[in-house]
Coordinates of N, CA and C in Angstrom, one line a residue:
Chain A
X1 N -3.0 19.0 -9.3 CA -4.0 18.0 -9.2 C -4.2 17.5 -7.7
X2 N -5.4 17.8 -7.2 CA -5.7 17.2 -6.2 C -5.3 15.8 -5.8
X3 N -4.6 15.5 -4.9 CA -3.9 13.9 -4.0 C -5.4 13.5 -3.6
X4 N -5.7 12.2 -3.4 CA -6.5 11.2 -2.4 C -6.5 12.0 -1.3
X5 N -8.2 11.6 -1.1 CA -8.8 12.7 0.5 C -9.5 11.8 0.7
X6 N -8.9 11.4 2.8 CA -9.8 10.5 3.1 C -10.6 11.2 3.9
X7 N -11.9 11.1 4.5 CA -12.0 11.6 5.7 C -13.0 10.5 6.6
X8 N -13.2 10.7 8.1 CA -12.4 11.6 8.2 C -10.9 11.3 9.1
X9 N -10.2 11.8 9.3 CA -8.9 12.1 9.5 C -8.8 10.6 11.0
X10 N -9.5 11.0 11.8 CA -9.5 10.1 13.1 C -10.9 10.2 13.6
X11 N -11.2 8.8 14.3 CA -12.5 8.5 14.7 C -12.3 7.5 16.0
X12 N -12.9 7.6 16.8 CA -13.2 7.0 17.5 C -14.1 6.3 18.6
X13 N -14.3 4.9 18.1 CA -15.9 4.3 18.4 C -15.4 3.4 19.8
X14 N -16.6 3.0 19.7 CA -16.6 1.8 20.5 C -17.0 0.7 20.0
X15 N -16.9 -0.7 20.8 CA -17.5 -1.8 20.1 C -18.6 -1.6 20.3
X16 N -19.2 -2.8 18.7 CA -20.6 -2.6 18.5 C -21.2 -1.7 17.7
X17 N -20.3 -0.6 17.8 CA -20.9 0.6 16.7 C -20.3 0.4 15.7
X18 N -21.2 0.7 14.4 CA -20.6 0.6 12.9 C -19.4 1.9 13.3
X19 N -19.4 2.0 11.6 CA -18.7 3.8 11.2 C -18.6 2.9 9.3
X20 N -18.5 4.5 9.2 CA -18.5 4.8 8.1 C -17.2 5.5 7.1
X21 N -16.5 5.2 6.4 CA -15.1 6.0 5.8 C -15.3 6.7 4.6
X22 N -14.7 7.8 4.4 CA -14.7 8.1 2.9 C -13.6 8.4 2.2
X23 N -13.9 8.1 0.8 CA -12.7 8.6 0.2 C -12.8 8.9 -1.1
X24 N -12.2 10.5 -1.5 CA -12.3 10.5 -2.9 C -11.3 10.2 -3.8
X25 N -10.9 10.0 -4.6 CA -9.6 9.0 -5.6 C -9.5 10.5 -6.3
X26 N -7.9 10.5 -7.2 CA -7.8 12.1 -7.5 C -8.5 11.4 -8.9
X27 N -9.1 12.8 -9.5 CA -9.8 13.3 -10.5 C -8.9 12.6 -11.7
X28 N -10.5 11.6 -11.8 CA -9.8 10.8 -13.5 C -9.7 8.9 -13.4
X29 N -9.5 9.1 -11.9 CA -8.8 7.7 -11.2 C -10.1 6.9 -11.0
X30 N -9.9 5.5 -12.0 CA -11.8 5.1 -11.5 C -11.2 3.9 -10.5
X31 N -10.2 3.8 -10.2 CA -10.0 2.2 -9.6 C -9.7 2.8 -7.9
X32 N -10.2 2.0 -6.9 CA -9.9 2.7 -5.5 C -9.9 1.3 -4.8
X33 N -8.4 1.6 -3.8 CA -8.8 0.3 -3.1 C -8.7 0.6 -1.6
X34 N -9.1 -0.3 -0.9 CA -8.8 -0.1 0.5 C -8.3 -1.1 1.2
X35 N -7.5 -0.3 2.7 CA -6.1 -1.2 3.0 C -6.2 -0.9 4.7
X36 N -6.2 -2.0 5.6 CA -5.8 -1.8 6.6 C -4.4 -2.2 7.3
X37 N -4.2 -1.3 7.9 CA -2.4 -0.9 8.2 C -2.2 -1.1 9.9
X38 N -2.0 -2.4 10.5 CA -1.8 -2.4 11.7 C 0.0 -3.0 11.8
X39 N 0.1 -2.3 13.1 CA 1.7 -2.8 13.4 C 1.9 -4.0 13.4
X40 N 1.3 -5.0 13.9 CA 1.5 -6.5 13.4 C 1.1 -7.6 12.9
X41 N 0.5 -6.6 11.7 CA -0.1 -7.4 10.4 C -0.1 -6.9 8.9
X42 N 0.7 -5.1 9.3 CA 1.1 -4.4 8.1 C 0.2 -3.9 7.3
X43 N 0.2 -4.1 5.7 CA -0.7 -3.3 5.0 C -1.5 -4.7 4.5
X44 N -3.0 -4.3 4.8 CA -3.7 -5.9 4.3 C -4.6 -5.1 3.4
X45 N -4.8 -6.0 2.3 CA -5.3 -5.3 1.1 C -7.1 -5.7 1.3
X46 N -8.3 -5.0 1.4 CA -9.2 -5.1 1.7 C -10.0 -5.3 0.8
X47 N -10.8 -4.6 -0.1 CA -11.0 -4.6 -1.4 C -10.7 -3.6 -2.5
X48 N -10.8 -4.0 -4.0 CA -11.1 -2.8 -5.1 C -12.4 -2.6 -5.7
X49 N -12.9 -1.7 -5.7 CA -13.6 -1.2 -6.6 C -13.3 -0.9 -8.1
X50 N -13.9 -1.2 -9.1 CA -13.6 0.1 -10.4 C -15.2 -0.1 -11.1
X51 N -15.2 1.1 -11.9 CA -16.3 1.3 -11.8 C -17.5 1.0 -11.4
X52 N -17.7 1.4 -10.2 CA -18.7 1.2 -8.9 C -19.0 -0.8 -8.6
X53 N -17.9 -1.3 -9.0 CA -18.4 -2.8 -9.0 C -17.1 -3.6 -7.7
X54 N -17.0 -4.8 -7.2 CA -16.2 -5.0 -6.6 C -15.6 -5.9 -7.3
X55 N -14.3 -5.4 -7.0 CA -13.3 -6.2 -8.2 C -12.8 -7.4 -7.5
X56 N -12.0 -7.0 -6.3 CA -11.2 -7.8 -5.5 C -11.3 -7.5 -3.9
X57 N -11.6 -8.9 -3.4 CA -11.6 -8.8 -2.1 C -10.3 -9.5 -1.2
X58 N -10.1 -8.8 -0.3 CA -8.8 -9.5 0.4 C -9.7 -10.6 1.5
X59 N -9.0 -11.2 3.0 CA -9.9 -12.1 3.7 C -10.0 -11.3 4.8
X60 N -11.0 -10.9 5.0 CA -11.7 -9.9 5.9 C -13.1 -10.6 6.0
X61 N -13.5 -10.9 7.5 CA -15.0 -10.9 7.5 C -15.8 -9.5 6.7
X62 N -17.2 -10.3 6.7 CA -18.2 -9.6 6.0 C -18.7 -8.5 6.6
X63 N -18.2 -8.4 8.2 CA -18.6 -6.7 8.7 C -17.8 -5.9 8.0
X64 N -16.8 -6.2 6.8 CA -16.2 -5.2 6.0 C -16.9 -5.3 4.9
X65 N -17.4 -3.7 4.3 CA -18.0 -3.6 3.1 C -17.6 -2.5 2.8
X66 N -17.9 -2.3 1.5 CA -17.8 -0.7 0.9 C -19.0 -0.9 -0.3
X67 N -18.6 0.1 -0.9 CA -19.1 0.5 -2.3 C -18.7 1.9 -2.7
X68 N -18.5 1.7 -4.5 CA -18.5 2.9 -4.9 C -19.4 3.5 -5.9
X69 N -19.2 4.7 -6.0 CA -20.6 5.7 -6.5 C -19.8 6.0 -7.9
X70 N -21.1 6.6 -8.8 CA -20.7 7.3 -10.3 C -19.5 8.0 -10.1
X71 N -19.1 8.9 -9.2 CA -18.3 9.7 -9.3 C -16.9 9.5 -8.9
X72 N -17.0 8.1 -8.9 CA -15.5 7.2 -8.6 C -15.2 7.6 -7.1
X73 N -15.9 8.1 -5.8 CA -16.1 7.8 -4.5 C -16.2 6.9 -3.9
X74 N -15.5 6.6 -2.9 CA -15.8 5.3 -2.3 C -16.4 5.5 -1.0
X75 N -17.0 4.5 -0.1 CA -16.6 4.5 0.9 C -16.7 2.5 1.8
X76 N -16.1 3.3 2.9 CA -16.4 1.6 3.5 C -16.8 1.7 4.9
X77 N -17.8 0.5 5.3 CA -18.2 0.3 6.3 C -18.1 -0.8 7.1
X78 N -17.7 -0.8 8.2 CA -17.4 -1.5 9.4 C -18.4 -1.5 10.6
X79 N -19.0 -3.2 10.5 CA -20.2 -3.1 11.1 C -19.9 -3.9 12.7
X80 N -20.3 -3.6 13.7 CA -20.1 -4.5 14.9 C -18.9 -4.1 15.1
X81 N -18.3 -3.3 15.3 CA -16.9 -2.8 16.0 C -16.3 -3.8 16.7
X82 N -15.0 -4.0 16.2 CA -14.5 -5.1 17.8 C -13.1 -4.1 17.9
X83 N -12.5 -4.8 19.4 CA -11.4 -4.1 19.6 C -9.9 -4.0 18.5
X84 N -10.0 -5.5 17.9 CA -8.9 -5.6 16.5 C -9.1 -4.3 15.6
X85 N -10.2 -4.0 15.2 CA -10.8 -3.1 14.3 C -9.5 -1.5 14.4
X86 N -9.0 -1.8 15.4 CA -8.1 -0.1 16.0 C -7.2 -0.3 14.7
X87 N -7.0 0.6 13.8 CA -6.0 0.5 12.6 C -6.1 1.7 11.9
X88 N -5.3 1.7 11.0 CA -5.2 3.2 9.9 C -5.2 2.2 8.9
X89 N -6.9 3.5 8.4 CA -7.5 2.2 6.9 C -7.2 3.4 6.2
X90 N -6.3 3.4 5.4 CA -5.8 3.9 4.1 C -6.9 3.2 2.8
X91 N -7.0 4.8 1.8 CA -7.8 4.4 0.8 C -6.4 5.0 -0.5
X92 N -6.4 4.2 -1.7 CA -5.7 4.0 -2.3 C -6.0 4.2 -4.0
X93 N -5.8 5.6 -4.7 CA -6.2 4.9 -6.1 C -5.8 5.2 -7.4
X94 N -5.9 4.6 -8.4 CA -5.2 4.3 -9.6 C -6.7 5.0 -10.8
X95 N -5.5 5.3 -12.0 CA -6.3 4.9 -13.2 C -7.2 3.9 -13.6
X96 N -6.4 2.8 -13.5 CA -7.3 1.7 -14.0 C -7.1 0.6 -12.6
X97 N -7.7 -0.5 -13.4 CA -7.8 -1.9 -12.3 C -6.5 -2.5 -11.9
X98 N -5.8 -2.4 -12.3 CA -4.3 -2.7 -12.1 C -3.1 -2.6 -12.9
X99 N -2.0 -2.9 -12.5 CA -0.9 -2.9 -13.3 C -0.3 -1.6 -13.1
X100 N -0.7 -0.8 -12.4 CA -0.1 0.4 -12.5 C -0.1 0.9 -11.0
X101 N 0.6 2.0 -10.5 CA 0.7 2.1 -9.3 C -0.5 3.0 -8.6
X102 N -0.3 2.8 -7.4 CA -1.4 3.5 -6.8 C -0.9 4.4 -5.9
X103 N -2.0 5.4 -5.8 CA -1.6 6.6 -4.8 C -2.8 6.6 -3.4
X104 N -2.3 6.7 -2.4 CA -2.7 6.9 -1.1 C -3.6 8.0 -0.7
X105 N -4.4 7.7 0.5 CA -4.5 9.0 0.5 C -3.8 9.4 2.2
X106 N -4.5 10.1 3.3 CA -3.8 10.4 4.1 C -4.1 9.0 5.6
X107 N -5.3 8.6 4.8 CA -5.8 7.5 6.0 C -6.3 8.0 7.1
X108 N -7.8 7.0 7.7 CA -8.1 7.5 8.4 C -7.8 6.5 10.0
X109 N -7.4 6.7 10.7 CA -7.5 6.1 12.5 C -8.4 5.9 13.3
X110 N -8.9 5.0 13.4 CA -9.5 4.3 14.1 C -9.3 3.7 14.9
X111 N -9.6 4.4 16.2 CA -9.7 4.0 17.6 C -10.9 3.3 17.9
X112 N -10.6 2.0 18.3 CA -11.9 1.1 19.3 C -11.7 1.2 20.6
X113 N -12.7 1.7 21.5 CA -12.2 2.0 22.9 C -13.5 0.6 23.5
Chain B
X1 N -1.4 -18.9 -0.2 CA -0.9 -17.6 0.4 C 0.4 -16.9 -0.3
X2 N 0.4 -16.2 -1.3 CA 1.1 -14.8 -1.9 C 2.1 -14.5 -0.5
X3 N 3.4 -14.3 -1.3 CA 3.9 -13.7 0.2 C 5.1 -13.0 -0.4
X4 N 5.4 -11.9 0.6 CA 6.4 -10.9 -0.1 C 7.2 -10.5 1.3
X5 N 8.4 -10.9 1.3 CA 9.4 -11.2 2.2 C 10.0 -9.6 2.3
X6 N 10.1 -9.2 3.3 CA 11.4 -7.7 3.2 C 12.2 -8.4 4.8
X7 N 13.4 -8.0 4.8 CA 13.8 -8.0 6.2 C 13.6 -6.4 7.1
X8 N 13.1 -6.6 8.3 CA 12.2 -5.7 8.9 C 13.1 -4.3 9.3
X9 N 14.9 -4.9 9.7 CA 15.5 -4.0 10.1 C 15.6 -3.3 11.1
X10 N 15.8 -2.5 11.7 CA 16.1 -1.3 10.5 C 17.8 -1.7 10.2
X11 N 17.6 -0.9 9.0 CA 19.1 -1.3 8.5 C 19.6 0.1 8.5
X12 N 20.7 0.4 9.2 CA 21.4 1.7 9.5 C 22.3 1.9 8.9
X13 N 22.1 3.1 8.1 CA 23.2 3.7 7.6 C 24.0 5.1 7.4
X14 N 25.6 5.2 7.0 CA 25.9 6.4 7.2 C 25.1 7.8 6.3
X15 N 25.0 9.0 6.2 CA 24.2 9.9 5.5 C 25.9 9.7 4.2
X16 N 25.1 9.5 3.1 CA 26.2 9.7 1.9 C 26.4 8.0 1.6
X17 N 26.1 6.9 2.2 CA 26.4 5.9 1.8 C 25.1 5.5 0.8
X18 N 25.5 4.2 0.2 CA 24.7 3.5 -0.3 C 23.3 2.4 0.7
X19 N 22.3 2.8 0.5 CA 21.1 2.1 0.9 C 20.9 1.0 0.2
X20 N 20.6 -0.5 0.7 CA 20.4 -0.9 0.0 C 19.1 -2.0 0.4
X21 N 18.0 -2.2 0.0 CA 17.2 -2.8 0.6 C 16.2 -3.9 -0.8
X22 N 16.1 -5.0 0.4 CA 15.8 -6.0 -1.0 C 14.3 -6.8 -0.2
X23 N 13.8 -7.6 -1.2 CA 12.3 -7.9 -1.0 C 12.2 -9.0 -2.1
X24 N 11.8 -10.3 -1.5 CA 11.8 -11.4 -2.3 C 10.3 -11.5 -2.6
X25 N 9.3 -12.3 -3.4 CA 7.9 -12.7 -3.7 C 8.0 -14.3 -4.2
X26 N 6.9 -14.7 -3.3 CA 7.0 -16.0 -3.7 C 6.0 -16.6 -5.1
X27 N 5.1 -15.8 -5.6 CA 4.5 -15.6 -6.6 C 4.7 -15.6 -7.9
X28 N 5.6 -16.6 -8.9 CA 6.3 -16.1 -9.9 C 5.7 -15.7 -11.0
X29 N 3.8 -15.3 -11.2 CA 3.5 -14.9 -12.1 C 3.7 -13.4 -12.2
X30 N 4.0 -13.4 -10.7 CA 4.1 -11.6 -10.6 C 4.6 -10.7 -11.6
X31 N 3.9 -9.8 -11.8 CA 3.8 -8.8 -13.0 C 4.7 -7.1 -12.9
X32 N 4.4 -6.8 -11.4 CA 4.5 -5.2 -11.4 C 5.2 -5.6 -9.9
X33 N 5.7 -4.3 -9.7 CA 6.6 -4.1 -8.4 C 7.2 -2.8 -8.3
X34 N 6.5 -2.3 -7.3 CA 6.4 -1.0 -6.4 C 7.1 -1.0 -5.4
X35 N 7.9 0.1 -5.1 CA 8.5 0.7 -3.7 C 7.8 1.7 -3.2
X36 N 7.4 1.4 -2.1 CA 6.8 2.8 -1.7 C 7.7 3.1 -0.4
X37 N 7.8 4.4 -0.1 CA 8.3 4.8 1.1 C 7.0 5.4 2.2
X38 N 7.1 5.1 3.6 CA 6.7 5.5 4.6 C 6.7 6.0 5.6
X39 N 6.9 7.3 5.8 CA 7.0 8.0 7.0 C 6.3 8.0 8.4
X40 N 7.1 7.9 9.4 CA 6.3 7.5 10.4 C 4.9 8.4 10.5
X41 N 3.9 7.7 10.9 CA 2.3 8.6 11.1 C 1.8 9.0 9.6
X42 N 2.2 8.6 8.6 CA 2.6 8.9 7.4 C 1.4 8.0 6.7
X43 N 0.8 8.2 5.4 CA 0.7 6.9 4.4 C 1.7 6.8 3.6
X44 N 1.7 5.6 3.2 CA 2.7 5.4 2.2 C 2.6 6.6 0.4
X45 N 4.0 6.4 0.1 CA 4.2 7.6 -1.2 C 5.1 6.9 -1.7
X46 N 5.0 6.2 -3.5 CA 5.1 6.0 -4.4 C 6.8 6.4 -4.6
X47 N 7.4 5.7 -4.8 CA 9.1 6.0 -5.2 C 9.1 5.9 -6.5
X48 N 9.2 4.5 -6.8 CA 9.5 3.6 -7.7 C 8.4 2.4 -8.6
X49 N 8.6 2.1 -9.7 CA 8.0 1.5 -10.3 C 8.7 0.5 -11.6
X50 N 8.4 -0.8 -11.1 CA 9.4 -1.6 -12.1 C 8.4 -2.9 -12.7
X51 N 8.6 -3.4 -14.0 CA 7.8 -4.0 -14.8 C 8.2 -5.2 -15.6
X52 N 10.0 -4.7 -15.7 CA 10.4 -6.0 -16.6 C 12.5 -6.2 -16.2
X53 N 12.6 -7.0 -16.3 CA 13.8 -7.5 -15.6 C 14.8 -6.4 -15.9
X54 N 15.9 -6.1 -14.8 CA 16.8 -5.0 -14.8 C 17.0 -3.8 -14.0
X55 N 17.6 -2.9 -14.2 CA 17.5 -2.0 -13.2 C 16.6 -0.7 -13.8
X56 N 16.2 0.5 -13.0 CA 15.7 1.4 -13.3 C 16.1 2.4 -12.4
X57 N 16.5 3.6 -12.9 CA 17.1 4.6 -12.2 C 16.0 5.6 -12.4
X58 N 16.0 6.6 -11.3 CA 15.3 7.8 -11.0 C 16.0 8.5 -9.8
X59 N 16.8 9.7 -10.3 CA 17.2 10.4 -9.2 C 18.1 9.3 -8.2
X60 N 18.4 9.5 -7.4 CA 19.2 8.6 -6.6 C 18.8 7.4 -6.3
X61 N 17.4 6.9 -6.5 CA 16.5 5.9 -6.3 C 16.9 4.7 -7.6
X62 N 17.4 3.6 -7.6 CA 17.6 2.5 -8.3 C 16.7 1.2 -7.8
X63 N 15.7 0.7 -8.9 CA 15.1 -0.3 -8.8 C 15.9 -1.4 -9.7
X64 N 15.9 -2.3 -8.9 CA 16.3 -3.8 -9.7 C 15.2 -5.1 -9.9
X65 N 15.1 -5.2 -10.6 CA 14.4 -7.0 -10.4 C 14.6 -7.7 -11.3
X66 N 14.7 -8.8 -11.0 CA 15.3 -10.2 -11.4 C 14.3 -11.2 -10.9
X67 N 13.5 -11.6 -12.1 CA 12.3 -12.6 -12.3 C 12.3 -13.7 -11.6
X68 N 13.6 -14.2 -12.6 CA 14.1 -15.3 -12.3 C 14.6 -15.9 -11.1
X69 N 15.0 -15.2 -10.0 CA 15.1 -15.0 -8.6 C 14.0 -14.8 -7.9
X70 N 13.3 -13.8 -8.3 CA 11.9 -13.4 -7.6 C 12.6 -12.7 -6.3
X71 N 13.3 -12.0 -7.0 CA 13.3 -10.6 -6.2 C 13.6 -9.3 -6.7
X72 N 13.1 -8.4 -5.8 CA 13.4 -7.0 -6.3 C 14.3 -6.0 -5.1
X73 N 14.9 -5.2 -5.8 CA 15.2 -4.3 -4.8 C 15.6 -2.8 -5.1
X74 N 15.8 -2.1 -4.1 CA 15.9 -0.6 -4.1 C 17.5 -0.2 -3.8
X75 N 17.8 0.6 -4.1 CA 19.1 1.3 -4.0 C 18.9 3.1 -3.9
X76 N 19.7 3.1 -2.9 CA 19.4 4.9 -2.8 C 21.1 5.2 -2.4
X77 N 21.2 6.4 -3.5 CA 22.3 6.4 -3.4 C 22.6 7.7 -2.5
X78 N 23.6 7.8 -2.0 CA 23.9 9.5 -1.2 C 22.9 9.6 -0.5
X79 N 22.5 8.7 0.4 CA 21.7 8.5 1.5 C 21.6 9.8 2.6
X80 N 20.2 10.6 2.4 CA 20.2 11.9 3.5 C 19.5 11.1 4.3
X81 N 19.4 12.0 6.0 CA 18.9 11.7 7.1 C 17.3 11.9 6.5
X82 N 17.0 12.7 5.7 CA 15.2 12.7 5.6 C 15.2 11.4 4.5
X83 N 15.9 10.2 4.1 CA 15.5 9.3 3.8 C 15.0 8.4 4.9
X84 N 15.1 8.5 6.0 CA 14.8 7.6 7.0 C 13.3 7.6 7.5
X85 N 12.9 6.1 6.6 CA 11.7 6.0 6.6 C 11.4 4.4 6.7
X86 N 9.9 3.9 6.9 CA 9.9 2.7 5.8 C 9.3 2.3 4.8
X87 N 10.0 1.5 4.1 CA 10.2 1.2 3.1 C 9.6 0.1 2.4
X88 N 8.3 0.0 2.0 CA 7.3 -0.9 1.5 C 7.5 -1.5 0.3
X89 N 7.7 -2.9 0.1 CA 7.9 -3.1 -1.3 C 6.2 -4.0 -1.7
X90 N 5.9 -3.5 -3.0 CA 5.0 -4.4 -2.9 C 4.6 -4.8 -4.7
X91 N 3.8 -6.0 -4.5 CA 4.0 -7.2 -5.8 C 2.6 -7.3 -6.3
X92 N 2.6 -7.7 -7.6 CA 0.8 -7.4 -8.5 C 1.3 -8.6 -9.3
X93 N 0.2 -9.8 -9.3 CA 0.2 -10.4 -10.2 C -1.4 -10.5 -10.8
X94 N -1.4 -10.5 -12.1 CA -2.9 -10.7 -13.1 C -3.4 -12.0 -12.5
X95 N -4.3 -12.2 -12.3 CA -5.3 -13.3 -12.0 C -7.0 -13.0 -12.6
X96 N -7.1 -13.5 -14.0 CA -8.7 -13.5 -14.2 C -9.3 -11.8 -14.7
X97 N -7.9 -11.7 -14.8 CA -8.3 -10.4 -15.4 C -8.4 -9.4 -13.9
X98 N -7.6 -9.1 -12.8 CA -7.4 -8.5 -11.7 C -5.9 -8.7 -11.2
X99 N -5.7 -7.3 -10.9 CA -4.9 -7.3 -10.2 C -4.6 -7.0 -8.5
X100 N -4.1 -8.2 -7.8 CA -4.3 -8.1 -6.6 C -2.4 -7.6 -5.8
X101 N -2.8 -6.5 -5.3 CA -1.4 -6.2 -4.8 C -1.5 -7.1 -3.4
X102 N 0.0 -7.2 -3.2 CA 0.9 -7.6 -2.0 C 2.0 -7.1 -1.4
X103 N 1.4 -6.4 -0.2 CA 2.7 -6.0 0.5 C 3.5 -6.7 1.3
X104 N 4.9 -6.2 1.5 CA 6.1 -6.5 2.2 C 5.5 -6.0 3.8
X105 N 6.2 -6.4 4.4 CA 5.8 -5.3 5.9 C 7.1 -4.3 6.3
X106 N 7.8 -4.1 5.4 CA 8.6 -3.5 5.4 C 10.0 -3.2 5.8
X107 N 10.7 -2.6 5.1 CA 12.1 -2.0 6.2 C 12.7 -1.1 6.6
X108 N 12.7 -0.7 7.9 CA 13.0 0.3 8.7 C 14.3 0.8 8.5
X109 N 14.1 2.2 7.5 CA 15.8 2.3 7.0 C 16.1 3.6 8.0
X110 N 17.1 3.9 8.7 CA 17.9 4.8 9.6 C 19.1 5.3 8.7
X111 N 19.2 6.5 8.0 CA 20.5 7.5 7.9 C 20.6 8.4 9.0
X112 N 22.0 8.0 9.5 CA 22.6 9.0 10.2 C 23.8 9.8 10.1
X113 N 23.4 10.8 10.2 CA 24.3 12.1 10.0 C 25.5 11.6 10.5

């Protein structure tokens, strides 16, 4: 069974510029969440999706968004780049909406220059 | 503010000894509680999984938690050098019908040969 695929792997923008992330959850898995992972703030839980709706949001300004599609895909977008933004946003997903563990995928890096 | 305590470490130990790493939550409706391990450059990968007071064994991996305390922790027994990772604990309590995880920021475990 296919693991969580993020892509893509590393990016890097400048301020001001969006970007765009993707992620597919393994086959079956409708709950996907996303997570950004900086050294001195750790893993911050961003939002969930399950079936294409938003479940749960963490406290992230509103230049954070996502959405997910029929096919239990996600992605998320980051609007107005700032330099904080530099992190490994890990996408994350389960069977269901919670209670159960979640699987990773490889995360993607994000450099703000 | 949800909060899930680890001490950051690293906590060094011999290869063959006992690991032992613990993680408090200040949350006491909390429900579910995950270990995940981390390898540097790495995303996090799924160890352990604990639900109801007591321990749980898998392979050399021992999960404990104790409600009543509001804490959990990990035990690795026969500690190899490719255990040296870190070590993410993290906490799910139901709210409204969602579950919102919380992570630890971790602990830096060192086995040496």
């Amino acid at each position: 069974k296919a693991g969580v695929t993020q892509t893509p792997r590393y990016l890097i923008k400048t301020r001001g510029q969006q970007v765009t992330l993707s992620c597919s959850p393994i086959s079956g898995h409708r709950s996907v969440s996303w997570y950004q992972q900086t050294p001195g703030q750790g893993l911050q839980f961003l939002f969930e999706y399950f079936s294409e709706t938003q479940r749960n949001k963490g406290n992230f300004p509103g230049r954070f968004s996502g959405r997910q599609f029929s096919n239990s895909r996600s992605e998320m977008n980051v609007s107005t780049l700032e330099l904080g933004d530099s992190a490994l946003y890990l996408c994350a997903s389960r069977a269901g909406p919670g209670n159960q563990p979640q699987h990773f995928g490889d995360g993607t890096r994000l450099s703000i220059l | 503010q949800k909060e899930v305590e680890q001490n950051s470490g690293p906590l060094s130990v011999p290869e063959g000894a006992i690991a032992s790493l613990n993680c408090t939550y200040s949350d006491r409706v909390s429900q579910s509680f995950f270990w995940y391990r981390q390898y540097s450059g790495k995303s996090p990968e799924l160890i352990m999984s604990i639900y109801s007071n007591g321990d749980k064994e898998d392979g050399r991996f021992t999960a404990q938690l104790n409600k009543a305390s509001q804490y959990v922790s990990l035990l690795i027994r026969d500690s190899q050098p490719s255990d040296s990772a870190t070590y993410l604990c993290a906490v799910e309590a139901e709210r409204g019908g969602s579950y919102i995880p919380t992570f630890g920021r971790g602990t830096s475990l060192i086995v040496h040969p």
